[in-house]
Amino acid sequence: MTQGSRAFLTVGLPLFVLTVSGFYGLSHLVQGKYDVQAQRKKVVDLKVDPEKQKAFSLEEELQKLRDSVDLNSYENKPVPRTENDT
């Protein structure tokens, strides 16, 4: 073998192989990143149609809560404790 072909086999070929394999690896990783971004954009729209949605009112929700809870007959009950909670 000549000196030039020996230098290519010991220096040039490994450099070429590492460069090509690095390019392939990075392109694979970047493509995965783009695939994940594309899937996030395909999120299913689960929002309720505004025409079918009834108006929301905090006052109505407060009144429903007040009707469901009777604060006049409130009784304070202790929480039962286990032996490990001391």
PDB file of N, CA, C and O in Angstrom:
ATOM      1  N   MET A   1       0.829  -1.183   0.000  1.00  0.00           N
ATOM      2  CA  MET A   1       0.000   0.000   0.000  1.00  0.00           C
ATOM      3  C   MET A   1       0.873   1.244   0.000  1.00  0.00           C
ATOM      4  O   MET A   1       1.912   1.277   0.630  1.00  0.00           O
ATOM      5  N   THR A   2       0.373   2.235  -0.654  1.00  0.00           N
ATOM      6  CA  THR A   2       1.126   3.485  -0.685  1.00  0.00           C
ATOM      7  C   THR A   2       0.789   4.314   0.540  1.00  0.00           C
ATOM      8  O   THR A   2      -0.176   4.041   1.258  1.00  0.00           O
ATOM      9  N   GLN A   3       1.586   5.322   0.751  1.00  0.00           N
ATOM     10  CA  GLN A   3       1.397   6.188   1.918  1.00  0.00           C
ATOM     11  C   GLN A   3       0.054   6.922   1.850  1.00  0.00           C
ATOM     12  O   GLN A   3      -0.604   7.103   2.864  1.00  0.00           O
ATOM     13  N   GLY A   4      -0.389   7.332   0.667  1.00  0.00           N
ATOM     14  CA  GLY A   4      -1.652   8.062   0.509  1.00  0.00           C
ATOM     15  C   GLY A   4      -2.864   7.207   0.812  1.00  0.00           C
ATOM     16  O   GLY A   4      -3.819   7.648   1.453  1.00  0.00           O
ATOM     17  N   SER A   5      -2.876   5.957   0.353  1.00  0.00           N
ATOM     18  CA  SER A   5      -4.021   5.078   0.609  1.00  0.00           C
ATOM     19  C   SER A   5      -4.070   4.658   2.077  1.00  0.00           C
ATOM     20  O   SER A   5      -5.152   4.480   2.631  1.00  0.00           O
ATOM     21  N   ARG A   6      -2.901   4.529   2.714  1.00  0.00           N
ATOM     22  CA  ARG A   6      -2.866   4.192   4.134  1.00  0.00           C
ATOM     23  C   ARG A   6      -3.430   5.346   4.973  1.00  0.00           C
ATOM     24  O   ARG A   6      -4.185   5.125   5.928  1.00  0.00           O
ATOM     25  N   ALA A   7      -3.117   6.575   4.614  1.00  0.00           N
ATOM     26  CA  ALA A   7      -3.635   7.740   5.340  1.00  0.00           C
ATOM     27  C   ALA A   7      -5.154   7.828   5.182  1.00  0.00           C
ATOM     28  O   ALA A   7      -5.876   8.175   6.116  1.00  0.00           O
ATOM     29  N   PHE A   8      -5.647   7.507   3.985  1.00  0.00           N
ATOM     30  CA  PHE A   8      -7.102   7.538   3.779  1.00  0.00           C
ATOM     31  C   PHE A   8      -7.792   6.488   4.645  1.00  0.00           C
ATOM     32  O   PHE A   8      -8.826   6.760   5.242  1.00  0.00           O
ATOM     33  N   LEU A   9      -7.216   5.280   4.737  1.00  0.00           N
ATOM     34  CA  LEU A   9      -7.840   4.225   5.530  1.00  0.00           C
ATOM     35  C   LEU A   9      -7.795   4.510   7.028  1.00  0.00           C
ATOM     36  O   LEU A   9      -8.711   4.146   7.762  1.00  0.00           O
ATOM     37  N   THR A  10      -6.735   5.169   7.499  1.00  0.00           N
ATOM     38  CA  THR A  10      -6.609   5.402   8.939  1.00  0.00           C
ATOM     39  C   THR A  10      -7.256   6.710   9.395  1.00  0.00           C
ATOM     40  O   THR A  10      -7.665   6.822  10.550  1.00  0.00           O
ATOM     41  N   VAL A  11      -7.359   7.681   8.496  1.00  0.00           N
ATOM     42  CA  VAL A  11      -7.900   8.984   8.895  1.00  0.00           C
ATOM     43  C   VAL A  11      -9.161   9.322   8.117  1.00  0.00           C
ATOM     44  O   VAL A  11     -10.197   9.667   8.695  1.00  0.00           O
ATOM     45  N   GLY A  12      -9.113   9.232   6.830  1.00  0.00           N
ATOM     46  CA  GLY A  12     -10.214   9.688   5.984  1.00  0.00           C
ATOM     47  C   GLY A  12     -11.453   8.831   6.076  1.00  0.00           C
ATOM     48  O   GLY A  12     -12.571   9.344   6.177  1.00  0.00           O
ATOM     49  N   LEU A  13     -11.299   7.531   6.034  1.00  0.00           N
ATOM     50  CA  LEU A  13     -12.448   6.632   6.072  1.00  0.00           C
ATOM     51  C   LEU A  13     -13.212   6.732   7.398  1.00  0.00           C
ATOM     52  O   LEU A  13     -14.438   6.870   7.376  1.00  0.00           O
ATOM     53  N   PRO A  14     -12.532   6.705   8.563  1.00  0.00           N
ATOM     54  CA  PRO A  14     -13.287   6.874   9.812  1.00  0.00           C
ATOM     55  C   PRO A  14     -13.989   8.238   9.896  1.00  0.00           C
ATOM     56  O   PRO A  14     -15.122   8.329  10.382  1.00  0.00           O
ATOM     57  N   LEU A  15     -13.331   9.283   9.393  1.00  0.00           N
ATOM     58  CA  LEU A  15     -13.955  10.598   9.386  1.00  0.00           C
ATOM     59  C   LEU A  15     -15.197  10.588   8.505  1.00  0.00           C
ATOM     60  O   LEU A  15     -16.249  11.115   8.892  1.00  0.00           O
ATOM     61  N   PHE A  16     -15.118   9.994   7.354  1.00  0.00           N
ATOM     62  CA  PHE A  16     -16.247   9.918   6.436  1.00  0.00           C
ATOM     63  C   PHE A  16     -17.392   9.114   7.047  1.00  0.00           C
ATOM     64  O   PHE A  16     -18.557   9.515   6.988  1.00  0.00           O
ATOM     65  N   VAL A  17     -17.072   7.981   7.660  1.00  0.00           N
ATOM     66  CA  VAL A  17     -18.100   7.128   8.269  1.00  0.00           C
ATOM     67  C   VAL A  17     -18.781   7.857   9.426  1.00  0.00           C
ATOM     68  O   VAL A  17     -20.005   7.832   9.560  1.00  0.00           O
ATOM     69  N   LEU A  18     -18.004   8.518  10.278  1.00  0.00           N
ATOM     70  CA  LEU A  18     -18.591   9.255  11.398  1.00  0.00           C
ATOM     71  C   LEU A  18     -19.456  10.417  10.916  1.00  0.00           C
ATOM     72  O   LEU A  18     -20.509  10.703  11.493  1.00  0.00           O
ATOM     73  N   THR A  19     -19.028  11.098   9.877  1.00  0.00           N
ATOM     74  CA  THR A  19     -19.801  12.219   9.348  1.00  0.00           C
ATOM     75  C   THR A  19     -21.138  11.736   8.788  1.00  0.00           C
ATOM     76  O   THR A  19     -22.190  12.314   9.086  1.00  0.00           O
ATOM     77  N   VAL A  20     -21.111  10.672   7.993  1.00  0.00           N
ATOM     78  CA  VAL A  20     -22.349  10.159   7.401  1.00  0.00           C
ATOM     79  C   VAL A  20     -23.274   9.589   8.468  1.00  0.00           C
ATOM     80  O   VAL A  20     -24.481   9.850   8.470  1.00  0.00           O
ATOM     81  N   SER A  21     -22.729   8.831   9.414  1.00  0.00           N
ATOM     82  CA  SER A  21     -23.582   8.261  10.464  1.00  0.00           C
ATOM     83  C   SER A  21     -24.131   9.351  11.385  1.00  0.00           C
ATOM     84  O   SER A  21     -25.272   9.262  11.836  1.00  0.00           O
ATOM     85  N   GLY A  22     -23.347  10.390  11.650  1.00  0.00           N
ATOM     86  CA  GLY A  22     -23.842  11.512  12.449  1.00  0.00           C
ATOM     87  C   GLY A  22     -24.960  12.247  11.745  1.00  0.00           C
ATOM     88  O   GLY A  22     -25.956  12.646  12.357  1.00  0.00           O
ATOM     89  N   PHE A  23     -24.803  12.450  10.438  1.00  0.00           N
ATOM     90  CA  PHE A  23     -25.855  13.100   9.670  1.00  0.00           C
ATOM     91  C   PHE A  23     -27.138  12.285   9.709  1.00  0.00           C
ATOM     92  O   PHE A  23     -28.233  12.822   9.907  1.00  0.00           O
ATOM     93  N   TYR A  24     -27.016  10.970   9.536  1.00  0.00           N
ATOM     94  CA  TYR A  24     -28.189  10.097   9.571  1.00  0.00           C
ATOM     95  C   TYR A  24     -28.844  10.139  10.956  1.00  0.00           C
ATOM     96  O   TYR A  24     -30.068  10.242  11.074  1.00  0.00           O
ATOM     97  N   GLY A  25     -28.056  10.067  12.010  1.00  0.00           N
ATOM     98  CA  GLY A  25     -28.600  10.091  13.367  1.00  0.00           C
ATOM     99  C   GLY A  25     -29.304  11.395  13.678  1.00  0.00           C
ATOM    100  O   GLY A  25     -30.404  11.410  14.237  1.00  0.00           O
ATOM    101  N   LEU A  26     -28.684  12.513  13.317  1.00  0.00           N
ATOM    102  CA  LEU A  26     -29.310  13.806  13.576  1.00  0.00           C
ATOM    103  C   LEU A  26     -30.576  13.991  12.752  1.00  0.00           C
ATOM    104  O   LEU A  26     -31.566  14.542  13.246  1.00  0.00           O
ATOM    105  N   SER A  27     -30.571  13.537  11.514  1.00  0.00           N
ATOM    106  CA  SER A  27     -31.777  13.683  10.694  1.00  0.00           C
ATOM    107  C   SER A  27     -32.911  12.834  11.267  1.00  0.00           C
ATOM    108  O   SER A  27     -34.071  13.246  11.238  1.00  0.00           O
ATOM    109  N   HIS A  28     -32.576  11.672  11.825  1.00  0.00           N
ATOM    110  CA  HIS A  28     -33.587  10.815  12.448  1.00  0.00           C
ATOM    111  C   HIS A  28     -34.177  11.505  13.685  1.00  0.00           C
ATOM    112  O   HIS A  28     -35.391  11.503  13.889  1.00  0.00           O
ATOM    113  N   LEU A  29     -33.336  12.108  14.507  1.00  0.00           N
ATOM    114  CA  LEU A  29     -33.813  12.805  15.701  1.00  0.00           C
ATOM    115  C   LEU A  29     -34.666  14.016  15.341  1.00  0.00           C
ATOM    116  O   LEU A  29     -35.709  14.261  15.954  1.00  0.00           O
ATOM    117  N   VAL A  30     -34.230  14.788  14.367  1.00  0.00           N
ATOM    118  CA  VAL A  30     -34.974  15.984  13.982  1.00  0.00           C
ATOM    119  C   VAL A  30     -36.321  15.598  13.373  1.00  0.00           C
ATOM    120  O   VAL A  30     -37.332  16.247  13.632  1.00  0.00           O
ATOM    121  N   GLN A  31     -36.356  14.527  12.601  1.00  0.00           N
ATOM    122  CA  GLN A  31     -37.625  14.079  12.021  1.00  0.00           C
ATOM    123  C   GLN A  31     -38.586  13.651  13.126  1.00  0.00           C
ATOM    124  O   GLN A  31     -39.780  13.923  13.052  1.00  0.00           O
ATOM    125  N   GLY A  32     -38.072  13.022  14.165  1.00  0.00           N
ATOM    126  CA  GLY A  32     -38.904  12.654  15.308  1.00  0.00           C
ATOM    127  C   GLY A  32     -39.487  13.876  15.980  1.00  0.00           C
ATOM    128  O   GLY A  32     -40.648  13.880  16.393  1.00  0.00           O
ATOM    129  N   LYS A  33     -38.700  14.924  16.087  1.00  0.00           N
ATOM    130  CA  LYS A  33     -39.174  16.166  16.679  1.00  0.00           C
ATOM    131  C   LYS A  33     -40.318  16.748  15.858  1.00  0.00           C
ATOM    132  O   LYS A  33     -41.338  17.179  16.403  1.00  0.00           O
ATOM    133  N   TYR A  34     -40.173  16.724  14.538  1.00  0.00           N
ATOM    134  CA  TYR A  34     -41.223  17.268  13.678  1.00  0.00           C
ATOM    135  C   TYR A  34     -42.479  16.395  13.715  1.00  0.00           C
ATOM    136  O   TYR A  34     -43.588  16.908  13.623  1.00  0.00           O
ATOM    137  N   ASP A  35     -42.320  15.100  13.866  1.00  0.00           N
ATOM    138  CA  ASP A  35     -43.474  14.211  13.977  1.00  0.00           C
ATOM    139  C   ASP A  35     -44.262  14.504  15.250  1.00  0.00           C
ATOM    140  O   ASP A  35     -45.496  14.519  15.241  1.00  0.00           O
ATOM    141  N   VAL A  36     -43.562  14.735  16.352  1.00  0.00           N
ATOM    142  CA  VAL A  36     -44.234  15.048  17.619  1.00  0.00           C
ATOM    143  C   VAL A  36     -44.968  16.378  17.506  1.00  0.00           C
ATOM    144  O   VAL A  36     -46.111  16.518  17.963  1.00  0.00           O
ATOM    145  N   GLN A  37     -44.350  17.372  16.891  1.00  0.00           N
ATOM    146  CA  GLN A  37     -45.015  18.661  16.720  1.00  0.00           C
ATOM    147  C   GLN A  37     -46.252  18.533  15.849  1.00  0.00           C
ATOM    148  O   GLN A  37     -47.275  19.163  16.112  1.00  0.00           O
ATOM    149  N   ALA A  38     -46.194  17.709  14.825  1.00  0.00           N
ATOM    150  CA  ALA A  38     -47.348  17.518  13.946  1.00  0.00           C
ATOM    151  C   ALA A  38     -48.488  16.831  14.693  1.00  0.00           C
ATOM    152  O   ALA A  38     -49.658  17.168  14.494  1.00  0.00           O
ATOM    153  N   GLN A  39     -48.164  15.880  15.567  1.00  0.00           N
ATOM    154  CA  GLN A  39     -49.210  15.209  16.334  1.00  0.00           C
ATOM    155  C   GLN A  39     -49.859  16.163  17.317  1.00  0.00           C
ATOM    156  O   GLN A  39     -51.050  16.083  17.569  1.00  0.00           O
ATOM    157  N   ARG A  40     -49.097  17.070  17.893  1.00  0.00           N
ATOM    158  CA  ARG A  40     -49.672  18.039  18.833  1.00  0.00           C
ATOM    159  C   ARG A  40     -50.618  18.995  18.132  1.00  0.00           C
ATOM    160  O   ARG A  40     -51.572  19.482  18.739  1.00  0.00           O
ATOM    161  N   LYS A  41     -50.369  19.266  16.867  1.00  0.00           N
ATOM    162  CA  LYS A  41     -51.258  20.151  16.116  1.00  0.00           C
ATOM    163  C   LYS A  41     -52.560  19.462  15.750  1.00  0.00           C
ATOM    164  O   LYS A  41     -53.553  20.124  15.484  1.00  0.00           O
ATOM    165  N   LYS A  42     -52.574  18.123  15.744  1.00  0.00           N
ATOM    166  CA  LYS A  42     -53.765  17.365  15.392  1.00  0.00           C
ATOM    167  C   LYS A  42     -54.655  17.098  16.602  1.00  0.00           C
ATOM    168  O   LYS A  42     -55.378  16.117  16.637  1.00  0.00           O
ATOM    169  N   VAL A  43     -54.645  17.961  17.588  1.00  0.00           N
ATOM    170  CA  VAL A  43     -55.433  17.772  18.800  1.00  0.00           C
ATOM    171  C   VAL A  43     -56.911  17.819  18.431  1.00  0.00           C
ATOM    172  O   VAL A  43     -57.357  18.665  17.662  1.00  0.00           O
ATOM    173  N   VAL A  44     -57.657  16.904  18.984  1.00  0.00           N
ATOM    174  CA  VAL A  44     -59.080  16.844  18.692  1.00  0.00           C
ATOM    175  C   VAL A  44     -59.769  18.014  19.388  1.00  0.00           C
ATOM    176  O   VAL A  44     -59.536  18.298  20.561  1.00  0.00           O
ATOM    177  N   ASP A  45     -60.620  18.687  18.645  1.00  0.00           N
ATOM    178  CA  ASP A  45     -61.334  19.832  19.196  1.00  0.00           C
ATOM    179  C   ASP A  45     -62.536  19.332  19.990  1.00  0.00           C
ATOM    180  O   ASP A  45     -63.514  18.847  19.416  1.00  0.00           O
ATOM    181  N   LEU A  46     -62.468  19.428  21.315  1.00  0.00           N
ATOM    182  CA  LEU A  46     -63.526  18.936  22.190  1.00  0.00           C
ATOM    183  C   LEU A  46     -64.392  20.054  22.755  1.00  0.00           C
ATOM    184  O   LEU A  46     -65.189  19.824  23.651  1.00  0.00           O
ATOM    185  N   LYS A  47     -64.239  21.243  22.240  1.00  0.00           N
ATOM    186  CA  LYS A  47     -65.012  22.365  22.760  1.00  0.00           C
ATOM    187  C   LYS A  47     -66.479  22.228  22.370  1.00  0.00           C
ATOM    188  O   LYS A  47     -66.826  21.716  21.323  1.00  0.00           O
ATOM    189  N   VAL A  48     -67.339  22.734  23.229  1.00  0.00           N
ATOM    190  CA  VAL A  48     -68.769  22.699  22.973  1.00  0.00           C
ATOM    191  C   VAL A  48     -69.107  23.804  21.985  1.00  0.00           C
ATOM    192  O   VAL A  48     -68.562  24.902  22.038  1.00  0.00           O
ATOM    193  N   ASP A  49     -70.024  23.505  21.100  1.00  0.00           N
ATOM    194  CA  ASP A  49     -70.452  24.483  20.116  1.00  0.00           C
ATOM    195  C   ASP A  49     -71.086  25.676  20.842  1.00  0.00           C
ATOM    196  O   ASP A  49     -71.971  25.487  21.687  1.00  0.00           O
ATOM    197  N   PRO A  50     -70.667  26.902  20.562  1.00  0.00           N
ATOM    198  CA  PRO A  50     -71.208  28.064  21.285  1.00  0.00           C
ATOM    199  C   PRO A  50     -72.716  28.228  21.141  1.00  0.00           C
ATOM    200  O   PRO A  50     -73.368  28.759  22.034  1.00  0.00           O
ATOM    201  N   GLU A  51     -73.286  27.763  20.043  1.00  0.00           N
ATOM    202  CA  GLU A  51     -74.732  27.889  19.866  1.00  0.00           C
ATOM    203  C   GLU A  51     -75.489  26.940  20.791  1.00  0.00           C
ATOM    204  O   GLU A  51     -76.600  27.242  21.234  1.00  0.00           O
ATOM    205  N   LYS A  52     -74.896  25.775  21.097  1.00  0.00           N
ATOM    206  CA  LYS A  52     -75.548  24.790  21.950  1.00  0.00           C
ATOM    207  C   LYS A  52     -75.262  25.017  23.432  1.00  0.00           C
ATOM    208  O   LYS A  52     -75.948  24.476  24.288  1.00  0.00           O
ATOM    209  N   GLN A  53     -74.263  25.796  23.735  1.00  0.00           N
ATOM    210  CA  GLN A  53     -73.855  26.010  25.121  1.00  0.00           C
ATOM    211  C   GLN A  53     -74.754  27.055  25.767  1.00  0.00           C
ATOM    212  O   GLN A  53     -74.994  28.119  25.199  1.00  0.00           O
ATOM    213  N   LYS A  54     -75.249  26.743  26.965  1.00  0.00           N
ATOM    214  CA  LYS A  54     -76.092  27.727  27.639  1.00  0.00           C
ATOM    215  C   LYS A  54     -75.219  28.745  28.356  1.00  0.00           C
ATOM    216  O   LYS A  54     -74.063  28.478  28.688  1.00  0.00           O
ATOM    217  N   ALA A  55     -75.764  29.888  28.610  1.00  0.00           N
ATOM    218  CA  ALA A  55     -75.017  30.980  29.239  1.00  0.00           C
ATOM    219  C   ALA A  55     -74.619  30.584  30.661  1.00  0.00           C
ATOM    220  O   ALA A  55     -75.400  29.970  31.395  1.00  0.00           O
ATOM    221  N   PHE A  56     -73.423  30.926  31.039  1.00  0.00           N
ATOM    222  CA  PHE A  56     -72.903  30.600  32.364  1.00  0.00           C
ATOM    223  C   PHE A  56     -72.978  31.833  33.242  1.00  0.00           C
ATOM    224  O   PHE A  56     -72.574  32.924  32.851  1.00  0.00           O
ATOM    225  N   SER A  57     -73.493  31.653  34.436  1.00  0.00           N
ATOM    226  CA  SER A  57     -73.621  32.781  35.355  1.00  0.00           C
ATOM    227  C   SER A  57     -73.110  32.357  36.728  1.00  0.00           C
ATOM    228  O   SER A  57     -73.518  31.319  37.267  1.00  0.00           O
ATOM    229  N   LEU A  58     -72.230  33.161  37.285  1.00  0.00           N
ATOM    230  CA  LEU A  58     -71.708  32.858  38.618  1.00  0.00           C
ATOM    231  C   LEU A  58     -72.793  32.973  39.681  1.00  0.00           C
ATOM    232  O   LEU A  58     -72.810  32.214  40.657  1.00  0.00           O
ATOM    233  N   GLU A  59     -73.707  33.895  39.489  1.00  0.00           N
ATOM    234  CA  GLU A  59     -74.786  34.066  40.462  1.00  0.00           C
ATOM    235  C   GLU A  59     -75.676  32.824  40.526  1.00  0.00           C
ATOM    236  O   GLU A  59     -76.087  32.384  41.600  1.00  0.00           O
ATOM    237  N   GLU A  60     -75.965  32.232  39.352  1.00  0.00           N
ATOM    238  CA  GLU A  60     -76.769  31.018  39.327  1.00  0.00           C
ATOM    239  C   GLU A  60     -76.028  29.864  40.000  1.00  0.00           C
ATOM    240  O   GLU A  60     -76.630  29.083  40.752  1.00  0.00           O
ATOM    241  N   GLU A  61     -74.739  29.736  39.753  1.00  0.00           N
ATOM    242  CA  GLU A  61     -73.961  28.671  40.371  1.00  0.00           C
ATOM    243  C   GLU A  61     -73.877  28.852  41.885  1.00  0.00           C
ATOM    244  O   GLU A  61     -73.946  27.884  42.644  1.00  0.00           O
ATOM    245  N   LEU A  62     -73.753  30.091  42.338  1.00  0.00           N
ATOM    246  CA  LEU A  62     -73.736  30.364  43.777  1.00  0.00           C
ATOM    247  C   LEU A  62     -75.068  29.997  44.400  1.00  0.00           C
ATOM    248  O   LEU A  62     -75.112  29.412  45.489  1.00  0.00           O
ATOM    249  N   GLN A  63     -76.144  30.308  43.726  1.00  0.00           N
ATOM    250  CA  GLN A  63     -77.464  29.982  44.252  1.00  0.00           C
ATOM    251  C   GLN A  63     -77.662  28.475  44.313  1.00  0.00           C
ATOM    252  O   GLN A  63     -78.214  27.954  45.276  1.00  0.00           O
ATOM    253  N   LYS A  64     -77.194  27.741  43.301  1.00  0.00           N
ATOM    254  CA  LYS A  64     -77.280  26.274  43.328  1.00  0.00           C
ATOM    255  C   LYS A  64     -76.497  25.704  44.502  1.00  0.00           C
ATOM    256  O   LYS A  64     -76.942  24.777  45.180  1.00  0.00           O
ATOM    257  N   LEU A  65     -75.307  26.268  44.757  1.00  0.00           N
ATOM    258  CA  LEU A  65     -74.486  25.802  45.871  1.00  0.00           C
ATOM    259  C   LEU A  65     -75.152  26.096  47.202  1.00  0.00           C
ATOM    260  O   LEU A  65     -75.175  25.254  48.103  1.00  0.00           O
ATOM    261  N   ARG A  66     -75.729  27.264  47.334  1.00  0.00           N
ATOM    262  CA  ARG A  66     -76.419  27.626  48.590  1.00  0.00           C
ATOM    263  C   ARG A  66     -77.631  26.743  48.818  1.00  0.00           C
ATOM    264  O   ARG A  66     -77.962  26.409  49.960  1.00  0.00           O
ATOM    265  N   ASP A  67     -78.331  26.391  47.756  1.00  0.00           N
ATOM    266  CA  ASP A  67     -79.503  25.520  47.899  1.00  0.00           C
ATOM    267  C   ASP A  67     -79.114  24.099  48.281  1.00  0.00           C
ATOM    268  O   ASP A  67     -79.856  23.416  48.990  1.00  0.00           O
ATOM    269  N   SER A  68     -77.962  23.638  47.822  1.00  0.00           N
ATOM    270  CA  SER A  68     -77.557  22.263  48.105  1.00  0.00           C
ATOM    271  C   SER A  68     -76.919  22.090  49.483  1.00  0.00           C
ATOM    272  O   SER A  68     -76.904  20.992  50.019  1.00  0.00           O
ATOM    273  N   VAL A  69     -76.429  23.166  50.088  1.00  0.00           N
ATOM    274  CA  VAL A  69     -75.758  23.082  51.387  1.00  0.00           C
ATOM    275  C   VAL A  69     -76.596  23.811  52.428  1.00  0.00           C
ATOM    276  O   VAL A  69     -76.964  24.972  52.242  1.00  0.00           O
ATOM    277  N   ASP A  70     -76.860  23.110  53.511  1.00  0.00           N
ATOM    278  CA  ASP A  70     -77.631  23.718  54.598  1.00  0.00           C
ATOM    279  C   ASP A  70     -76.661  24.109  55.710  1.00  0.00           C
ATOM    280  O   ASP A  70     -76.187  23.262  56.465  1.00  0.00           O
ATOM    281  N   LEU A  71     -76.378  25.398  55.814  1.00  0.00           N
ATOM    282  CA  LEU A  71     -75.405  25.863  56.798  1.00  0.00           C
ATOM    283  C   LEU A  71     -76.011  26.049  58.187  1.00  0.00           C
ATOM    284  O   LEU A  71     -75.289  26.177  59.170  1.00  0.00           O
ATOM    285  N   ASN A  72     -77.316  26.049  58.310  1.00  0.00           N
ATOM    286  CA  ASN A  72     -77.945  26.244  59.610  1.00  0.00           C
ATOM    287  C   ASN A  72     -77.895  24.990  60.465  1.00  0.00           C
ATOM    288  O   ASN A  72     -77.863  25.077  61.693  1.00  0.00           O
ATOM    289  N   SER A  73     -77.886  23.825  59.860  1.00  0.00           N
ATOM    290  CA  SER A  73     -77.854  22.592  60.638  1.00  0.00           C
ATOM    291  C   SER A  73     -76.483  21.911  60.514  1.00  0.00           C
ATOM    292  O   SER A  73     -76.392  20.702  60.447  1.00  0.00           O
ATOM    293  N   TYR A  74     -75.453  22.691  60.533  1.00  0.00           N
ATOM    294  CA  TYR A  74     -74.099  22.174  60.406  1.00  0.00           C
ATOM    295  C   TYR A  74     -73.658  21.558  61.725  1.00  0.00           C
ATOM    296  O   TYR A  74     -73.889  22.109  62.804  1.00  0.00           O
ATOM    297  N   GLU A  75     -73.010  20.399  61.642  1.00  0.00           N
ATOM    298  CA  GLU A  75     -72.515  19.738  62.834  1.00  0.00           C
ATOM    299  C   GLU A  75     -71.046  19.397  62.616  1.00  0.00           C
ATOM    300  O   GLU A  75     -70.679  18.781  61.618  1.00  0.00           O
ATOM    301  N   ASN A  76     -70.216  19.802  63.550  1.00  0.00           N
ATOM    302  CA  ASN A  76     -68.786  19.551  63.445  1.00  0.00           C
ATOM    303  C   ASN A  76     -68.498  18.132  63.891  1.00  0.00           C
ATOM    304  O   ASN A  76     -68.728  17.767  65.041  1.00  0.00           O
ATOM    305  N   LYS A  77     -67.965  17.315  62.969  1.00  0.00           N
ATOM    306  CA  LYS A  77     -67.665  15.933  63.285  1.00  0.00           C
ATOM    307  C   LYS A  77     -66.156  15.732  63.191  1.00  0.00           C
ATOM    308  O   LYS A  77     -65.532  16.132  62.218  1.00  0.00           O
ATOM    309  N   PRO A  78     -65.552  15.102  64.199  1.00  0.00           N
ATOM    310  CA  PRO A  78     -64.109  14.879  64.153  1.00  0.00           C
ATOM    311  C   PRO A  78     -63.759  13.794  63.123  1.00  0.00           C
ATOM    312  O   PRO A  78     -64.545  12.877  62.876  1.00  0.00           O
ATOM    313  N   VAL A  79     -62.608  13.928  62.579  1.00  0.00           N
ATOM    314  CA  VAL A  79     -62.112  12.967  61.616  1.00  0.00           C
ATOM    315  C   VAL A  79     -61.529  11.777  62.373  1.00  0.00           C
ATOM    316  O   VAL A  79     -60.702  11.951  63.273  1.00  0.00           O
ATOM    317  N   PRO A  80     -61.948  10.553  62.049  1.00  0.00           N
ATOM    318  CA  PRO A  80     -61.376   9.401  62.738  1.00  0.00           C
ATOM    319  C   PRO A  80     -59.902   9.236  62.367  1.00  0.00           C
ATOM    320  O   PRO A  80     -59.524   9.353  61.211  1.00  0.00           O
ATOM    321  N   ARG A  81     -59.097   9.004  63.380  1.00  0.00           N
ATOM    322  CA  ARG A  81     -57.654   8.879  63.154  1.00  0.00           C
ATOM    323  C   ARG A  81     -57.220   7.441  63.364  1.00  0.00           C
ATOM    324  O   ARG A  81     -57.774   6.719  64.186  1.00  0.00           O
ATOM    325  N   THR A  82     -56.195   7.069  62.639  1.00  0.00           N
ATOM    326  CA  THR A  82     -55.627   5.738  62.841  1.00  0.00           C
ATOM    327  C   THR A  82     -54.521   5.827  63.882  1.00  0.00           C
ATOM    328  O   THR A  82     -54.134   6.910  64.317  1.00  0.00           O
ATOM    329  N   GLU A  83     -53.980   4.702  64.231  1.00  0.00           N
ATOM    330  CA  GLU A  83     -52.937   4.680  65.258  1.00  0.00           C
ATOM    331  C   GLU A  83     -51.648   5.318  64.758  1.00  0.00           C
ATOM    332  O   GLU A  83     -50.851   5.826  65.522  1.00  0.00           O
ATOM    333  N   ASN A  84     -51.404   5.315  63.441  1.00  0.00           N
ATOM    334  CA  ASN A  84     -50.171   5.870  62.888  1.00  0.00           C
ATOM    335  C   ASN A  84     -50.191   7.385  62.752  1.00  0.00           C
ATOM    336  O   ASN A  84     -49.163   7.979  62.480  1.00  0.00           O
ATOM    337  N   ASP A  85     -51.342   8.024  62.900  1.00  0.00           N
ATOM    338  CA  ASP A  85     -51.450   9.460  62.700  1.00  0.00           C
ATOM    339  C   ASP A  85     -51.100  10.286  63.936  1.00  0.00           C
ATOM    340  O   ASP A  85     -51.209  11.503  63.920  1.00  0.00           O
ATOM    341  N   THR A  86     -50.667   9.675  65.007  1.00  0.00           N
ATOM    342  CA  THR A  86     -50.395  10.439  66.232  1.00  0.00           C
ATOM    343  C   THR A  86     -49.066  11.129  66.190  1.00  0.00           C
ATOM    344  O   THR A  86     -48.235  11.010  65.416  1.00  0.00           O
TER     345      THR A  86
END
